[in-house]
Coordinates of C-alpha atoms in Angstrom, one line a residue:
X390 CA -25.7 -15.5 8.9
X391 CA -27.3 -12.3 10.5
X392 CA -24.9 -9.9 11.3
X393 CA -27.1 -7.0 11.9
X394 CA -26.9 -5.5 8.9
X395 CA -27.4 -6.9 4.9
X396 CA -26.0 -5.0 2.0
X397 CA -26.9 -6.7 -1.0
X398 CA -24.9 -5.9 -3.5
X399 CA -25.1 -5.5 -7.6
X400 CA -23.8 -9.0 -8.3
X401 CA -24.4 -12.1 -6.2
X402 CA -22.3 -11.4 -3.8
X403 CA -23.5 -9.9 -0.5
X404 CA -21.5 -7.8 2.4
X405 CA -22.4 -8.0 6.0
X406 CA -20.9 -5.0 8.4
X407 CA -22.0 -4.3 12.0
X408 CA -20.9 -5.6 15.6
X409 CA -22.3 -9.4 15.0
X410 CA -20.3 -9.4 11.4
X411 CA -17.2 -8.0 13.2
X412 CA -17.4 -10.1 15.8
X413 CA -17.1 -13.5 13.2
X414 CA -14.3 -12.1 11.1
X415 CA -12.8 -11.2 14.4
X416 CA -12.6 -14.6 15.2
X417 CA -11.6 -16.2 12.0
X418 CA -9.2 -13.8 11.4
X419 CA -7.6 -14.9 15.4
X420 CA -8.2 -18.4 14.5
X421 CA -6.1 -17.8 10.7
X422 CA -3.2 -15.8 12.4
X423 CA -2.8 -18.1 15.4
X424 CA -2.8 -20.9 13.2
X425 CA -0.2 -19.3 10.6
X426 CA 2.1 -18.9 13.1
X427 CA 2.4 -21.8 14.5
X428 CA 1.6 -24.5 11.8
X429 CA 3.2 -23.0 8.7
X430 CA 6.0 -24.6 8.0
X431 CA 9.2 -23.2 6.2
X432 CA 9.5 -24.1 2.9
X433 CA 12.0 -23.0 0.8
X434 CA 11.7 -25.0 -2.7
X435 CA 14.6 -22.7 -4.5
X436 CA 17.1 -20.5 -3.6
X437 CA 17.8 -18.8 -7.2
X438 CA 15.9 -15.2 -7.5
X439 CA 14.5 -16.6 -11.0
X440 CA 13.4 -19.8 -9.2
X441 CA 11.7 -18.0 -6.7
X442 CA 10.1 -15.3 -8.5
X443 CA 8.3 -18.2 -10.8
X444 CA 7.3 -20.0 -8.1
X445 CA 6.3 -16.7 -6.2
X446 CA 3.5 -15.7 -9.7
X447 CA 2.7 -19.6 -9.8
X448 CA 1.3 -19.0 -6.5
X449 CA -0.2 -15.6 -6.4
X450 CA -1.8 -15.1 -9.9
X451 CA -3.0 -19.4 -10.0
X452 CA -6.1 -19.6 -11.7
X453 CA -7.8 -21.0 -8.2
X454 CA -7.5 -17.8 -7.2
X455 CA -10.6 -15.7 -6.6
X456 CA -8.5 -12.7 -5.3
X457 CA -5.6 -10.8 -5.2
X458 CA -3.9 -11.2 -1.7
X459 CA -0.4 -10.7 0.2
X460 CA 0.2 -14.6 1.2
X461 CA -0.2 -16.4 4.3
X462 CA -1.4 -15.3 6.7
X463 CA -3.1 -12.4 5.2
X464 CA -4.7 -14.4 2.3
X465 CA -7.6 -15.3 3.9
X466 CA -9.2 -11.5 3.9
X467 CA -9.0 -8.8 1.5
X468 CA -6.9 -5.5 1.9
X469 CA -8.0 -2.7 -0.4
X470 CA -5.5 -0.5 0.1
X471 CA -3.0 -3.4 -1.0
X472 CA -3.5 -2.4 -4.7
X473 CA -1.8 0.9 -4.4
X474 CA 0.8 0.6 -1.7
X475 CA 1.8 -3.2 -2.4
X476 CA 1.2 -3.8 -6.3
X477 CA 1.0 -1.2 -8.8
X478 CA 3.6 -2.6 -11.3
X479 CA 1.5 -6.0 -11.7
X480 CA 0.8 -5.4 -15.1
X481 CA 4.1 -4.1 -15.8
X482 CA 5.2 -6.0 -19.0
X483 CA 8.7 -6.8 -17.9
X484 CA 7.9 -8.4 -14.5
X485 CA 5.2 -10.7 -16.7
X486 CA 6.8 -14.1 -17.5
X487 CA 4.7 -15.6 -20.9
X488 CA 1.4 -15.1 -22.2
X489 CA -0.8 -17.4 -19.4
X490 CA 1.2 -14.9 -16.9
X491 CA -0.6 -12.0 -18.5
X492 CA -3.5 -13.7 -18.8
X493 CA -3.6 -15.1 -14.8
X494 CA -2.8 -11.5 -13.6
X495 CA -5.4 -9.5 -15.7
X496 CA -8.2 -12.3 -14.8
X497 CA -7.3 -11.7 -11.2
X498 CA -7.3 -8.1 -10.8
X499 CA -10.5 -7.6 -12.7
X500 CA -12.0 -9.8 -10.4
X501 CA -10.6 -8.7 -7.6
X502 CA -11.4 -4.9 -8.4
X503 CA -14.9 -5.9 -9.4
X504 CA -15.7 -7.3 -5.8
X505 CA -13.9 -4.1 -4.4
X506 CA -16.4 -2.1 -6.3
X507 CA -19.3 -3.7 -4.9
X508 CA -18.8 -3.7 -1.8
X509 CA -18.2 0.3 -2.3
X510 CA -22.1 -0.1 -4.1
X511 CA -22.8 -1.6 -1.1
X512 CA -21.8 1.2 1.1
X513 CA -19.1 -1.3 2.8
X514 CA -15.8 0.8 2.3
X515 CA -13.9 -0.7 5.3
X516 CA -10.1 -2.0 5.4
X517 CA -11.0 -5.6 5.2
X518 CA -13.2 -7.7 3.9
X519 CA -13.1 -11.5 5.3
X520 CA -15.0 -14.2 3.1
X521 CA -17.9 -15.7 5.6
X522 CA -19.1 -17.8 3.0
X523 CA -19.6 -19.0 -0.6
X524 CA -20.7 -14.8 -1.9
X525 CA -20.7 -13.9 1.4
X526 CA -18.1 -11.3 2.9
X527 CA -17.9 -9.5 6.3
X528 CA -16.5 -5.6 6.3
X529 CA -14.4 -5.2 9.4
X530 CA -12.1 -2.0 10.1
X531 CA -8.7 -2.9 11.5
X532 CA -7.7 -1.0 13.4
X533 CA -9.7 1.7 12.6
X534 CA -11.6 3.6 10.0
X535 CA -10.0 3.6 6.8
X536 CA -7.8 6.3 4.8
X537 CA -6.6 4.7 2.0
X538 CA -9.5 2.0 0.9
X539 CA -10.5 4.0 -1.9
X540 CA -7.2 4.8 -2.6
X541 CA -6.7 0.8 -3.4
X542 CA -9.4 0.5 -4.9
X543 CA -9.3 3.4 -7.3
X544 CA -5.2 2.1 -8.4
X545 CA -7.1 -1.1 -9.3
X546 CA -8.9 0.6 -11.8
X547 CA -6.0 3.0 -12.9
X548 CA -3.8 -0.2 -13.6
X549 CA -6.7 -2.1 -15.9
X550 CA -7.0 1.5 -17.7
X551 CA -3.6 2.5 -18.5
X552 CA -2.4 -1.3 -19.2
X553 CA -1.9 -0.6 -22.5
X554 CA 0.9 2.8 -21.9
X555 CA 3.5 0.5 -21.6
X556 CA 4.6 -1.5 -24.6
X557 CA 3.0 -4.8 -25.0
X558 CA 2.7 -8.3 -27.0
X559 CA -0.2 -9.7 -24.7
X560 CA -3.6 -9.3 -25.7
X561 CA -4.6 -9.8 -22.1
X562 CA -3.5 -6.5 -21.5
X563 CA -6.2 -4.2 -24.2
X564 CA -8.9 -6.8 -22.6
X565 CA -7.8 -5.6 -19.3
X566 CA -8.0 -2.6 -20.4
X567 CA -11.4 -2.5 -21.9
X568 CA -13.2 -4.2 -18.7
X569 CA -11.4 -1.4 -16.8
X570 CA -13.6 0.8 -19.1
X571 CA -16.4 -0.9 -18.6
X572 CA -16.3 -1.1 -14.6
X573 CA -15.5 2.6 -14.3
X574 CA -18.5 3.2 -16.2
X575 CA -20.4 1.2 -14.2
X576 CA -19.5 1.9 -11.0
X577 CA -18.7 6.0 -11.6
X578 CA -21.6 7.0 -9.6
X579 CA -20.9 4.9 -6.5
X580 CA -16.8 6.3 -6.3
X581 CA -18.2 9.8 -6.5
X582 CA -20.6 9.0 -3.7
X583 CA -17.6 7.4 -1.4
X584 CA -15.1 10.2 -2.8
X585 CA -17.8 13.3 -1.3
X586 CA -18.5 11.1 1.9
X587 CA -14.6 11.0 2.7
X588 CA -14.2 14.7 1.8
X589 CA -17.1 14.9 4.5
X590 CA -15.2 13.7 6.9
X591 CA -12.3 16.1 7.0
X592 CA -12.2 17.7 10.2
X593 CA -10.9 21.2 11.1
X594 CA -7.5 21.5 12.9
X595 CA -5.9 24.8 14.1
X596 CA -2.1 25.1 14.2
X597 CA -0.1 28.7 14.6
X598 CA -3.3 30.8 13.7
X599 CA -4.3 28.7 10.5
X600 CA -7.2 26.3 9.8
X601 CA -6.1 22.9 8.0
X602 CA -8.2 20.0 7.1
X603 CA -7.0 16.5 8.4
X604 CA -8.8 13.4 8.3
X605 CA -7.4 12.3 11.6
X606 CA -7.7 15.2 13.3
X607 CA -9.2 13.7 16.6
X608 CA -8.8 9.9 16.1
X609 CA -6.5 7.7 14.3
X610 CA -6.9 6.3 10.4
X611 CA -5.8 2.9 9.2
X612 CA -3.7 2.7 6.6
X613 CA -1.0 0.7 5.4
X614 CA 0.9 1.0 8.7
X615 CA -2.2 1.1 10.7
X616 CA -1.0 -0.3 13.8
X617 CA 0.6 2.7 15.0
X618 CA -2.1 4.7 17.0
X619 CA -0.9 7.9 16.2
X620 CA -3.3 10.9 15.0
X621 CA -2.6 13.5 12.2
X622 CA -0.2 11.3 10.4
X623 CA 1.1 12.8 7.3
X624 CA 0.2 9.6 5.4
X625 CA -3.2 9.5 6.1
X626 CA -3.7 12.6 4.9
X627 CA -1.5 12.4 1.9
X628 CA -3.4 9.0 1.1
X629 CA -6.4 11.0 1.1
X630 CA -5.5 13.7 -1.1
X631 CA -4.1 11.5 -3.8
X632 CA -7.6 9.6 -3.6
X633 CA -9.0 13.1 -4.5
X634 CA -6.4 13.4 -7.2
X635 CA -7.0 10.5 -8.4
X636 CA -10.6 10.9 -8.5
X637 CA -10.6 14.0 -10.5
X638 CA -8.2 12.5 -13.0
X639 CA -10.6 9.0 -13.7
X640 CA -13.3 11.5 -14.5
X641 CA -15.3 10.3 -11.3
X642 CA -15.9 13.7 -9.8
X643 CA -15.2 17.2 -11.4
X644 CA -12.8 19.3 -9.1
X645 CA -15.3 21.9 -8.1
X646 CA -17.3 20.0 -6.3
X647 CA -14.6 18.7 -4.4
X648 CA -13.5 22.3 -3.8
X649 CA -17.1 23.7 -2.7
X650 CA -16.8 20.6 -0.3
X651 CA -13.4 21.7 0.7
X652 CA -13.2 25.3 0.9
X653 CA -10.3 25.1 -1.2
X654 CA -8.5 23.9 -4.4
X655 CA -6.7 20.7 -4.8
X656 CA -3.7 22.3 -5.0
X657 CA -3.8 25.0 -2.2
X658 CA -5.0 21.6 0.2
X659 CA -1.9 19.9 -1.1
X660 CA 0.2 22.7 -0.2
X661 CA -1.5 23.2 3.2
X662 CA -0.5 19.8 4.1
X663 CA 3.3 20.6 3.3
X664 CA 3.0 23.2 5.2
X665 CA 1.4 21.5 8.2
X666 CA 4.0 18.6 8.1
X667 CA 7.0 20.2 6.7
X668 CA 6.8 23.5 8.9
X669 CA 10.2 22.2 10.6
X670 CA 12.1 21.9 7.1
X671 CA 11.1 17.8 6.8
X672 CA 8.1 15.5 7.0
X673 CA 7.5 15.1 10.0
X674 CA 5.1 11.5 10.3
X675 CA 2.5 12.2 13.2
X676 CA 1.7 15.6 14.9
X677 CA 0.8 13.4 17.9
X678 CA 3.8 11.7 17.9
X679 CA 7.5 12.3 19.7
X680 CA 8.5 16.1 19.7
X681 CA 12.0 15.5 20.5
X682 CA 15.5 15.0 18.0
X683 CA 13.9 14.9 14.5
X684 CA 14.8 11.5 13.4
X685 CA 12.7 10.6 16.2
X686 CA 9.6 12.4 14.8
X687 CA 9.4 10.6 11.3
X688 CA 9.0 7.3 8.9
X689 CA 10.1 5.6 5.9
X690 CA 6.1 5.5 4.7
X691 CA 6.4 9.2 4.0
X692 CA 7.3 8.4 0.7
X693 CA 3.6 7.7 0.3
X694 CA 2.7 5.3 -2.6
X695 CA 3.3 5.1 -6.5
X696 CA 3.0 7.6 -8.6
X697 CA 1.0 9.4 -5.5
X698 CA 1.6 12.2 -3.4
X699 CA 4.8 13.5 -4.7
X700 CA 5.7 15.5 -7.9
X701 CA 9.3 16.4 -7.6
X702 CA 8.9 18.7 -10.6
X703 CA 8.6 20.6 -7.3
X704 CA 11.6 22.1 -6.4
X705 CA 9.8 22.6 -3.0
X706 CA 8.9 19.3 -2.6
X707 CA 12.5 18.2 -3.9
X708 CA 13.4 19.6 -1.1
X709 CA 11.4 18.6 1.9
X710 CA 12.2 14.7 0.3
X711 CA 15.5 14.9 0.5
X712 CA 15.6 17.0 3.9
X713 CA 13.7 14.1 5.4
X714 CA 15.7 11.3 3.5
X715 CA 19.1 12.8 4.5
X716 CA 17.5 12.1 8.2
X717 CA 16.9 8.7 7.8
X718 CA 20.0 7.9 5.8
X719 CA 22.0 9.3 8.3
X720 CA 20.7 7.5 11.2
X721 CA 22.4 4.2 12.2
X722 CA 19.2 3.2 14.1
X723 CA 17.2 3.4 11.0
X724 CA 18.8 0.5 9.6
X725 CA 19.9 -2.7 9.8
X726 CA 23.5 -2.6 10.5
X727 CA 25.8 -3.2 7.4
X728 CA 22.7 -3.0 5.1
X729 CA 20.7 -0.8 3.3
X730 CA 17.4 -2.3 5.0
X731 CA 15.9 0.6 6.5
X732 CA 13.7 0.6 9.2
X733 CA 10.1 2.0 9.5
X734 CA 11.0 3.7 12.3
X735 CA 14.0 4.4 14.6
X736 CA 11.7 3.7 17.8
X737 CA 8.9 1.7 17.8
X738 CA 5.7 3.8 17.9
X739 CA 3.0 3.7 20.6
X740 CA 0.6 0.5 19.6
X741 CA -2.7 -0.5 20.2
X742 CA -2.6 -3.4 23.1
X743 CA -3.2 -6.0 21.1
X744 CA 0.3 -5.2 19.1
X745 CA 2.2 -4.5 22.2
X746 CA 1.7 -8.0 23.2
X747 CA 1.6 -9.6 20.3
X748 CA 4.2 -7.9 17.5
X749 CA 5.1 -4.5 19.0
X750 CA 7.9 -3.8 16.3
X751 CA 5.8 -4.9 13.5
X752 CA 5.7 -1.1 12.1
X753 CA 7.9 0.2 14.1
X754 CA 11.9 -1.4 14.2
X755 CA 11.5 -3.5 11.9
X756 CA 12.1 -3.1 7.5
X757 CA 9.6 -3.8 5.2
X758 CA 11.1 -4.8 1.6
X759 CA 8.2 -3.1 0.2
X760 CA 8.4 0.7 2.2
X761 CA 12.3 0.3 1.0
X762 CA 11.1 -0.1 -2.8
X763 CA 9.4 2.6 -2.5
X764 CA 12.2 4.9 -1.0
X765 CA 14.5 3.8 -3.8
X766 CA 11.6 4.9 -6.5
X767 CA 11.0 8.1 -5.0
X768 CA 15.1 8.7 -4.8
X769 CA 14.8 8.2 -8.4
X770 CA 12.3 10.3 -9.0
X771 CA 14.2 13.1 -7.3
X772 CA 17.5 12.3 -9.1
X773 CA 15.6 12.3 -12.8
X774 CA 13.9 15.8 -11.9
X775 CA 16.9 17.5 -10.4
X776 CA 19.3 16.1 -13.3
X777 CA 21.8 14.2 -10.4
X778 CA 22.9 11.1 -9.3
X779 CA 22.0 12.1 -5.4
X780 CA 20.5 8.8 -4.8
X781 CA 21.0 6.1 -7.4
X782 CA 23.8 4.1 -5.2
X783 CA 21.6 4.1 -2.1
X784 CA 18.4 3.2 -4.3
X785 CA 20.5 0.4 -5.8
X786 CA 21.7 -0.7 -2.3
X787 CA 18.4 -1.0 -1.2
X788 CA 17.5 -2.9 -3.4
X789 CA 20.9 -5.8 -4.0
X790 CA 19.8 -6.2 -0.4
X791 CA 16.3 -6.9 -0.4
X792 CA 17.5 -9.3 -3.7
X793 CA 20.2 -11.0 -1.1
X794 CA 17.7 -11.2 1.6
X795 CA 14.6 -12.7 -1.0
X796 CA 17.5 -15.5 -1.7
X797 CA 18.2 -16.1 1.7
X798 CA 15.0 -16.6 3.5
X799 CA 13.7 -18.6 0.5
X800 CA 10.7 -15.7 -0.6
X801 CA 9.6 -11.9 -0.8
X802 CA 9.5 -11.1 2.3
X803 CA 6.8 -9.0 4.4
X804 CA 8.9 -7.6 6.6
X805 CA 12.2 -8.6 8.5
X806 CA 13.4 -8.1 11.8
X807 CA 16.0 -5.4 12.9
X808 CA 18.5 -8.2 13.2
X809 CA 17.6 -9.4 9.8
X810 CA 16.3 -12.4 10.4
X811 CA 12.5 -13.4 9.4
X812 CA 10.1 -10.7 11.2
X813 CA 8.5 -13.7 14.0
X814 CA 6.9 -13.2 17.4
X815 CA 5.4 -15.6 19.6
X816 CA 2.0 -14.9 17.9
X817 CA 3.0 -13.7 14.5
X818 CA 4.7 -14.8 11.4
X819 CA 5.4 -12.6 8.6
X820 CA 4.1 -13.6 5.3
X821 CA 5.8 -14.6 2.3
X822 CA 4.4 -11.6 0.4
X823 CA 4.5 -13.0 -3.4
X824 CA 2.4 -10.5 -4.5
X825 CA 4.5 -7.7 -3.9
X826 CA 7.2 -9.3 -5.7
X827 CA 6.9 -7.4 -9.5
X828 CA 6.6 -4.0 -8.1
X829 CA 10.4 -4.8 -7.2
X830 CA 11.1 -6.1 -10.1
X831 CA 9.8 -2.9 -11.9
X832 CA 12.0 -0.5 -9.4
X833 CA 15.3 -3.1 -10.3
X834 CA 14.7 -2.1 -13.6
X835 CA 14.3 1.8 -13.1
X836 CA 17.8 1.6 -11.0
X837 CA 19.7 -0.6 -13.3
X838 CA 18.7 0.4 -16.6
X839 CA 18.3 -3.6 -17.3
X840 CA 15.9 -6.5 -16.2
X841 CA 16.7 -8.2 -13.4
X842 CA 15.1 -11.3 -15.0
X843 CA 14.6 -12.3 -18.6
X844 CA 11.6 -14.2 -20.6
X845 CA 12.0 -16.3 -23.2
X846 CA 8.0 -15.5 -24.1

């Protein structure tokens, strides 16, 4: 295949970016969706949240695998920034079922976070990557360049290395932890690369007589909910400062450099962003977005991702969470009526074309199971750092309902629809996302204090 441009990469496996190579993943990735939506049959083989969950790791982790993906119809490409936002907790030893469990999950994710890793050797740091080929992949960026690729990729690596924090019986875990080792060793050189070219690409923007660095300061940056075209999204840039964080904490990059890029400290850029975001006493999601009653100005994905952005040791940033939470509790549009499903957004946010036609509440009015986990984490975090119980019933609420829903619709759900049915449009289907399932599973546990499920392994 000749897409324009040839990366080879360390391994056997080569990456292809350029117009000709986005124009093939363009249209396998039309012909996948299209096909998804209107071939895929419902199947729902159990009803029982044990049944499910089995059947839901059976299928994700199976040893035919060759990659860690959401489900249909996203499992035919490759989302980096999947392993932070969607599954963090996949190693957690309570959501792992037996020994071959362990043993599927840490085969997959080293593989997967090996191919990550070189396509980043390869220079081909995009939001997808679509297979071409036997060893061949295409880097495409939907919908546009990427904030939180390294982000994924760099969780990938913090999972295999801190496997072993949590208490464990499986000996696939200290394996996954020693070829974590060995492929941040490897591949050091080529993060710290990617890490200085994304800290290059901060731009300037002024706002009330101060200077702030944004990395979508004049055009929009994919991440997780990338089909909203907004610029300077507070997610973006808290994506990219945790990639920085990150970064310094792997030992990739010492935090001087990173601060002679910057102009400033980790921790004043942190606090500028608070201040850029929070100026009106919450997060507020996009500075390009609405400007009119607050709940209209922000999103459930502020709560950023695991063990990411926030640190409510901060009684400052205690407070802008729960400022903005209290908005989005409080607002009947912002959830499904009668449940604790809340919404990404109370209004759907201005789309790119292709997703006003085709799935215009996609990130917009409609509740992703996963954004919700994470709410309920981050209310726990607040409660456990201001010594309360502020939160715990609505963080248990959210998630009985997303356990109720995961029943009903026969599978962990993507997203659903503001009525509460499956999230469907005439060209889209939303995925059965088994994947994501253990990072609930982990949450559950935080809430409860007990397993949701129990092992007999």
């Amino acid at each position: 295949m000749n897409s324009g441009i040839s990366f080879p990469s360390h391994g056997e496996n080569r990456f292809y970016q350029g117009m000709a190579a986005t124009f093939v993943a363009n249209a396998l990735q039309a012909v996948n969706f299209l096909g998804d939506r209107f071939l895929r049959k419902s199947h729902h083989p159990f009803t029982a949240i044990g049944d499910l969950y089995r059947y839901s790791m059976d299928s994700a982790f199976a040893v035919s695998e060759t990659f860690l993906v959401t489900g249909a119809p996203h499992a035919s490409a490759y989302y980096p920034r999947d392993f932070a936002w969607f599954y963090p907790d996949i190693l957690d030893p309570d959501t792992i079922m037996d020994s071959q469990d362990a043993v599927r999950r840490a085969r997959l994710l080293e593989k997967s976070v090996r191919l990550l890793l070189e396509a980043v050797r390869a220079n081909v740091v995009t939001t997808t990557i679509v297979p071409a080929a036997r060893a061949r992949y295409l880097g495409v960026n939907y919908f546009s360049r990427p904030s939180d690729t390294l982000l994924g990729i760099l969780a990938g690596l913090r999972q295999m290395i801190s496997a072993e924090e949590r208490a464990s019986s499986y000996l696939a875990m200290s394996q996954c932890v020693h070829a974590g080792r060995l492929l941040l060793a490897e591949y050091c050189g080529d993060l710290k690369r990617a890490i200085l070219q994304l800290a290059s690409e901060l731009e300037p923007f002024n706002d009330d007589g101060s200077t702030y660095l944004l990395c979508d300061a004049s055009a929009p940056r994919s991440a997780a909910t990338d089909t909203r075209a907004e610029r300077r999204r507070f997610v973006t840039n808290a994506c990219v400062y945790t990639t920085f964080v990150w970064g310094v904490r792997l030992g990739i990059i010492d935090e001087n450099e990173l601060k002679r890029r910057l102009g400033r400290d980790l921790a004043q850029y942190k606090r500028d962003l608070l201040r850029l975001f929070g100026k009106g006493g919450y997060i507020r999601h996009s500075l390009d977005g609405p400007t009119g009653a607050p709940v209209s100005s922000v999103a459930l994905d502020f709560v950023s991702v695991h063990r990411g952005f926030w640190d409510m040791s901060e009684p400052a940033e205690r407070a802008l969470f729960a400022a903005t939470a209290d908005l989005i509790i409080a607002e009947p549009r912002f959830r499904i009526p009668g449940t604790f499903h809340f919404l990404v957004s109370a209004d759907n946010p201005r789309n790119k074309m292709i997703h006003k036609i085709a799935a215009p509440a996609y990130q917009g009015r409609s509740s992703w199971p996963t954004f919700n986990v994470e709410f309920a984490d981050r209310m726990l975090d607040y409660d456990e750092f201001s010594c309360s119980d502020t939160y715990r019933s609505c963080a248990q609420g959210i998630l009985k309902d997303i356990r109720t829903a995961t029943e009903v619709h026969g599978g962990y759900q993507e997203l659903i629809s503001e009525r509460g049915l499956k999230y469907r449009t005439w060209a889209y289907k939303g995925a059965v996302a088994h994947s994501w399932f253990p990072r609930f599973l982990s949450v559950w546990r935080r809430a409860h204090g007990t397993p949701l499920l129990h092992w007999n392994d």
